[in-house]
Tab-separated table of C-alpha atoms in Angstrom:
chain	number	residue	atom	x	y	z
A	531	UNK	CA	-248.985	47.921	162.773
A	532	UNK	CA	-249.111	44.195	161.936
A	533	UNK	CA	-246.126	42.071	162.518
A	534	UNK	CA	-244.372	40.411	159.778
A	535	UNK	CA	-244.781	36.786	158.994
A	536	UNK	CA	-242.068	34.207	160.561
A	537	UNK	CA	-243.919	31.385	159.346
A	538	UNK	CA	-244.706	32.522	156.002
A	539	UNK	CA	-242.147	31.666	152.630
A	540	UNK	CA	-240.633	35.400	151.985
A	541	UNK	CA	-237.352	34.809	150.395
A	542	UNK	CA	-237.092	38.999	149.306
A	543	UNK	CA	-237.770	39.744	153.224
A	544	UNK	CA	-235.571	36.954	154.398
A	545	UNK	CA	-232.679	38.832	152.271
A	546	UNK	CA	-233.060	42.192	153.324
A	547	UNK	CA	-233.365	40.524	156.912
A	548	UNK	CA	-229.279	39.013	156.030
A	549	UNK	CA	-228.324	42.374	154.786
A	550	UNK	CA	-229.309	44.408	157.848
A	551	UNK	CA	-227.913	41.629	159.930
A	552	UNK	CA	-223.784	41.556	158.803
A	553	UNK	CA	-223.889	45.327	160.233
A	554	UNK	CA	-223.996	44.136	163.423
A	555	UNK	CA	-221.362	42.421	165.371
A	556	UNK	CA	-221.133	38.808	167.558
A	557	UNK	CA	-218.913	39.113	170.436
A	558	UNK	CA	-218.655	36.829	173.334
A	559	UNK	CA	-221.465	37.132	176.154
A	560	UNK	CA	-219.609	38.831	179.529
A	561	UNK	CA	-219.389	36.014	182.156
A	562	UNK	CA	-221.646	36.686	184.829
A	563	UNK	CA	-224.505	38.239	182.908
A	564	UNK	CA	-227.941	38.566	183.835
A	565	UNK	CA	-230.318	35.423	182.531
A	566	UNK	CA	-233.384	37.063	181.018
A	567	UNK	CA	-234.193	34.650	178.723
A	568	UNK	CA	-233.115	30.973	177.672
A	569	UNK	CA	-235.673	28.758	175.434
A	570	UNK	CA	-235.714	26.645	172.659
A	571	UNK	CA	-235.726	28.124	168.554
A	572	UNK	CA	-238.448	27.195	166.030
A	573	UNK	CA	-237.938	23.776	164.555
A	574	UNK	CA	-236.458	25.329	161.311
A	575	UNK	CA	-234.479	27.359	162.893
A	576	UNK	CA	-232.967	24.263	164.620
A	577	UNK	CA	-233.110	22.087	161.706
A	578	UNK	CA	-232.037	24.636	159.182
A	579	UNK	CA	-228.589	22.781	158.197
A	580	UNK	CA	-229.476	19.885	157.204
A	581	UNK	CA	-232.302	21.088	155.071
A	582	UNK	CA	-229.953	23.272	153.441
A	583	UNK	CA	-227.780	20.485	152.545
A	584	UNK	CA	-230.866	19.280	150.843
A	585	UNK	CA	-231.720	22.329	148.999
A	586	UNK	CA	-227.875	22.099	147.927
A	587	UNK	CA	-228.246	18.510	146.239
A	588	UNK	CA	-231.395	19.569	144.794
A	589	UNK	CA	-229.767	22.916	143.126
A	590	UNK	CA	-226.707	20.585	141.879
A	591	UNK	CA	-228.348	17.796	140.510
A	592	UNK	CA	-231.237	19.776	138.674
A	593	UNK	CA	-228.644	21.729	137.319
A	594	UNK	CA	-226.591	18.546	136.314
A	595	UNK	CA	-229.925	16.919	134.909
A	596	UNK	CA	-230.872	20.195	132.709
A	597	UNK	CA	-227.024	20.768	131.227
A	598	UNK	CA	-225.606	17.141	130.912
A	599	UNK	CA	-228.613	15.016	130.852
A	600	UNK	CA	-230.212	16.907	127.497
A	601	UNK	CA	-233.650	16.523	129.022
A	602	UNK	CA	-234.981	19.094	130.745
A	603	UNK	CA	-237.718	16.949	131.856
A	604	UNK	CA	-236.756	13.281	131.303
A	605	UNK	CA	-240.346	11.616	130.287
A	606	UNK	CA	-239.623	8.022	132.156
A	607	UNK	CA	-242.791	6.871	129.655
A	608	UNK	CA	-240.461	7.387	127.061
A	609	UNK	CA	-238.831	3.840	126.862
A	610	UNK	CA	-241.323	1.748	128.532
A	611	UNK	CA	-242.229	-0.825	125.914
A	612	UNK	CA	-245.845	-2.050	124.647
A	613	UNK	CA	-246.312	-4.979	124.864
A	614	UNK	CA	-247.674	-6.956	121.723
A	615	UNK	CA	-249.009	-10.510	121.365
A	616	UNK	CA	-246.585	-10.845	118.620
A	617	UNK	CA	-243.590	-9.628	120.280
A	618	UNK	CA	-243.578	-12.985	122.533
A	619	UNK	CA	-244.098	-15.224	120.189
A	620	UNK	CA	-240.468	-13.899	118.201
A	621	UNK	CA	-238.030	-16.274	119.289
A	622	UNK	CA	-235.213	-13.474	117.713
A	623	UNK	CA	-236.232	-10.065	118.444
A	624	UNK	CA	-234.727	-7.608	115.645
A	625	UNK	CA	-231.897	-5.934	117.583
A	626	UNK	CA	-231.819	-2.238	117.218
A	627	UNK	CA	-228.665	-0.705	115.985
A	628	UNK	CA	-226.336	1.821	118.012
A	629	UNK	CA	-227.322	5.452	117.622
A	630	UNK	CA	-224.012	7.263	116.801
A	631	UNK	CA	-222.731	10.370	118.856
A	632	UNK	CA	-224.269	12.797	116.083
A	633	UNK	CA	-227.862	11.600	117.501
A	634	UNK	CA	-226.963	11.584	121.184
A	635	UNK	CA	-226.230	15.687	120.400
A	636	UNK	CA	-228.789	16.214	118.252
A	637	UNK	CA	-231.074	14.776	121.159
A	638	UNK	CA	-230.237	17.767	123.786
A	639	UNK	CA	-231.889	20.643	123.756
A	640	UNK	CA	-230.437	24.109	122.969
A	641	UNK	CA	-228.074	25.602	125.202
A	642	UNK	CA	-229.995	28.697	125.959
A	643	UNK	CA	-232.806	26.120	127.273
A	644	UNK	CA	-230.534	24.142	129.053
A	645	UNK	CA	-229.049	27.063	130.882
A	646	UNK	CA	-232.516	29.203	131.472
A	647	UNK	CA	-233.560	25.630	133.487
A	648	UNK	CA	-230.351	24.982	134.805
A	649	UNK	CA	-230.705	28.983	136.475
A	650	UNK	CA	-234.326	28.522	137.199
A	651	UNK	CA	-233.509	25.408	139.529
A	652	UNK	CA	-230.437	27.049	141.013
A	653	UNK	CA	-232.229	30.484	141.934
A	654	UNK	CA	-235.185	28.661	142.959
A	655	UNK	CA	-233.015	27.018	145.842
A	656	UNK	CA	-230.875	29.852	146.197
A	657	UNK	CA	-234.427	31.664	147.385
A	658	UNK	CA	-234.861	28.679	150.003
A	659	UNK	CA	-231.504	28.970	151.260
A	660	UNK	CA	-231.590	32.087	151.698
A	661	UNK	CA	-234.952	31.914	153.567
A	662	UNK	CA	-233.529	29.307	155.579
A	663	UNK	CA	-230.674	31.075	157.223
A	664	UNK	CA	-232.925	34.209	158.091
A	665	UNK	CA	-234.785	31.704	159.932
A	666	UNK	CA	-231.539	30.153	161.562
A	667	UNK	CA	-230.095	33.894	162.360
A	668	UNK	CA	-233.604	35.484	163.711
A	669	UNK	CA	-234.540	32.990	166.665
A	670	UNK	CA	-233.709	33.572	169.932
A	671	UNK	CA	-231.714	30.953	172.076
A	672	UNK	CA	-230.783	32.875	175.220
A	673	UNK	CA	-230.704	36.740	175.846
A	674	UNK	CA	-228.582	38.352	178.629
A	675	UNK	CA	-228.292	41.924	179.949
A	676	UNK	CA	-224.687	43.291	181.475
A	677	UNK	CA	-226.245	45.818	184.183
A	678	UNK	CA	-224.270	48.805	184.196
A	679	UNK	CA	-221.797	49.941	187.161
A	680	UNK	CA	-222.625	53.387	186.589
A	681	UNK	CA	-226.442	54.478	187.522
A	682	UNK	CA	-226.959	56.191	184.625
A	683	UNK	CA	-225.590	54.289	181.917
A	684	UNK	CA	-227.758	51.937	179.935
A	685	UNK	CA	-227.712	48.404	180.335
A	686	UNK	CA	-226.645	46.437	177.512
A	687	UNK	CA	-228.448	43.530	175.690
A	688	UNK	CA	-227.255	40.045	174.365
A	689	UNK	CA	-228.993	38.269	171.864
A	690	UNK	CA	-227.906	35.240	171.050
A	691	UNK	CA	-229.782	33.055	168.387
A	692	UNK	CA	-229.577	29.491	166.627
A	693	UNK	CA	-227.174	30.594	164.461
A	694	UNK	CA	-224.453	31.789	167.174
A	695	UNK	CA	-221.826	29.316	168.637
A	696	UNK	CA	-223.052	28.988	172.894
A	697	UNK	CA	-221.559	32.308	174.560
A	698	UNK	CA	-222.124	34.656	171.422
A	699	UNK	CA	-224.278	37.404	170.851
A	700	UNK	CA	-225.169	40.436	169.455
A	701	UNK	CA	-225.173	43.326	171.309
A	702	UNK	CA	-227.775	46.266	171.932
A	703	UNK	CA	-228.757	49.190	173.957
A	704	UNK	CA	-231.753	47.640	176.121
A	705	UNK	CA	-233.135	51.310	175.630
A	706	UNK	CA	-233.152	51.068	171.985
A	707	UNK	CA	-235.089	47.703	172.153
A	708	UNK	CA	-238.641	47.181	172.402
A	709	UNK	CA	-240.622	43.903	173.308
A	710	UNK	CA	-243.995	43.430	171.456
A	711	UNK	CA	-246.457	40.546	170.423
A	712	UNK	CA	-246.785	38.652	166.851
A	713	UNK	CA	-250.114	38.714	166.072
A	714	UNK	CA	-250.192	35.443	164.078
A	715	UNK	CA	-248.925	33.104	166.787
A	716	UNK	CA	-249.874	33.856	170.600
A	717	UNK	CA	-247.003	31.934	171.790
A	718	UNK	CA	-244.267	34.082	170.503
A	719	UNK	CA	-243.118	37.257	171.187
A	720	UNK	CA	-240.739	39.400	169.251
A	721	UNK	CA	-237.500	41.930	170.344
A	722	UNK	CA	-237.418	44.960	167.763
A	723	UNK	CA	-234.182	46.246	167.491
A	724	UNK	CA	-234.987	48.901	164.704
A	725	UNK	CA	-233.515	48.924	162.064
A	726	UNK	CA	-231.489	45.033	162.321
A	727	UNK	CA	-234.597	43.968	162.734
A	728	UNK	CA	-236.847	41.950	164.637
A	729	UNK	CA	-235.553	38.401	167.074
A	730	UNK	CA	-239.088	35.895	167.645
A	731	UNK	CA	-238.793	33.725	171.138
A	732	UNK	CA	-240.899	31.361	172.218
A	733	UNK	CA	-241.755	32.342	176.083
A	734	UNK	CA	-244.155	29.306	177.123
A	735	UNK	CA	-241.619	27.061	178.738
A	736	UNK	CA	-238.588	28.131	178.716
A	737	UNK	CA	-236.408	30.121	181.347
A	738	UNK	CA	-237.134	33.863	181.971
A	739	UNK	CA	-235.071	35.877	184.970
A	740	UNK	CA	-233.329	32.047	186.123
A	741	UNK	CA	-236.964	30.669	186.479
A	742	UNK	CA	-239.005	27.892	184.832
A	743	UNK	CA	-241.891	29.013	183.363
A	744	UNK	CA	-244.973	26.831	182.633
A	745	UNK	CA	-245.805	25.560	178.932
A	746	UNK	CA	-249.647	27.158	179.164
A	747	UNK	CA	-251.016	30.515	180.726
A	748	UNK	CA	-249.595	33.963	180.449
A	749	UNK	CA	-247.123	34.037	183.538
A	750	UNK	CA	-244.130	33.524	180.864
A	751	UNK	CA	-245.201	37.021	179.174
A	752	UNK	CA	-246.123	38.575	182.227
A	753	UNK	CA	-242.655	38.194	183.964
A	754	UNK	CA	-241.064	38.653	180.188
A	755	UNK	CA	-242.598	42.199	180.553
A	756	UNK	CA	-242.505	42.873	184.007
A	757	UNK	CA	-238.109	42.076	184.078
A	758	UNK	CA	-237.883	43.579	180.720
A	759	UNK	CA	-239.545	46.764	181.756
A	760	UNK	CA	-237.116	46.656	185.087
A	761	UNK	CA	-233.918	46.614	183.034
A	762	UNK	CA	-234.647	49.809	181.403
A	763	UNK	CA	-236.328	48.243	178.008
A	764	UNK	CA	-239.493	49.640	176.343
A	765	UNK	CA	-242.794	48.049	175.563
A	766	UNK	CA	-244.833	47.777	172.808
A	767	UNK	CA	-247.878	50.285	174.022
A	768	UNK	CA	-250.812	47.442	172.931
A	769	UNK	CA	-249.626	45.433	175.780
């Protein structure tokens, strides 16, 4: 079965992603936990903030523009004068008189316009937004694994992403997890947890089991599976 997109603009998956996602719970990371994994997010994962800040002055002034500003889309042709030969010979151009409030109004377009545009631009960004923080609350910025005292208990799995604060997680069986491949992009690889969904990594250069691993080759997936299949997780059956 093909992978989702990451990449790809999918506001409706990105908020079914959130939904899943509030179920399950960020607690602290146990000190002492095992290292499995520590790398660096996508670049909107990292940079998600301060785009949304942008989507937010985009949603408030559009909004502004369509209710208050009367035109929905301002033509900036509109007032740019012709000029005429005989215009700069006038020594006394005729000044134009004051329109009155009643022309201002009668100017603006109807209120059911103003609002339809005024929600178009606001649901537009709220789309973006909401596509941004899936991004932010999917990537992977460290995992750990608590091995269990007992022999047969399972060990347990932290996922922490860009979104966390540094120590936070979220926690899973590493029996209910499964590691697979994206299909779209070689370089990342993806933990299913079921039904909250799928966390991308990047592999290639980052730290897996308390070792650097090289930026090129396939020794970053090979230990990924060859640690992940020693603490007890399962494998997608392609690889």
């Amino acid at each position: 079965m093909k992978s989702p997109s990451i990449y790809s603009f999918n506001p409706f998956r990105a908020i079914a992603y959130l939904w899943r996602a509030r179920r399950v719970p960020v607690v602290p990371i146990p000190e002492g936990a095992y290292p499995l994994y520590k790398g660096t997010p996508s670049f909107l994962a990292r940079w998600a903030l301060p785009f949304l800040s942008l989507d937010v002055m985009y949603m408030t002034s559009m909004a502004y523009e369509c209710w208050e500003g009367g035109q929905l889309y301002p033509n900036v042709l509109k007032n740019t004068r012709k000029g005429k030969p005989e215009d700069a010979q006038s020594p006394t151009p005729t000044p134009t008189p004051p329109k009155s409030p009643e022309s201002e109004v009668s100017e603006k377009k109807e209120v059911w316009k103003r609002v339809a545009f005024a929600a178009f631009h606001c649901g537009l960004g709220g789309l973006i937004a909401v596509w941004l923080l899936s991004q932010r609350s999917s990537w992977v910025r460290t995992m750990a694994v608590v091995r269990p005292s007992k022999l047969k208990a399972p060990a347990q799995l932290y996922i922490e992403v860009s979104g966390h604060p540094t120590g936070y997680g979220h926690p899973f069986l590493m029996r209910d997890c499964t590691l697979m491949g994206y299909t779209e992009a070689k370089d990342v690889m993806l933990v299913n947890t079921g039904t909250e969904g799928k966390f991308p990594f990047f592999p290639l250069g980052s730290t897996i089991g308390g070792k650097e691993m090289p930026a090129k080759g396939d020794l970053a997936k090979i230990n990924m599976l060859k640690i992940w299949k020693a603490l007890g997780g399962q494998i997608e059956r392609k690889y």
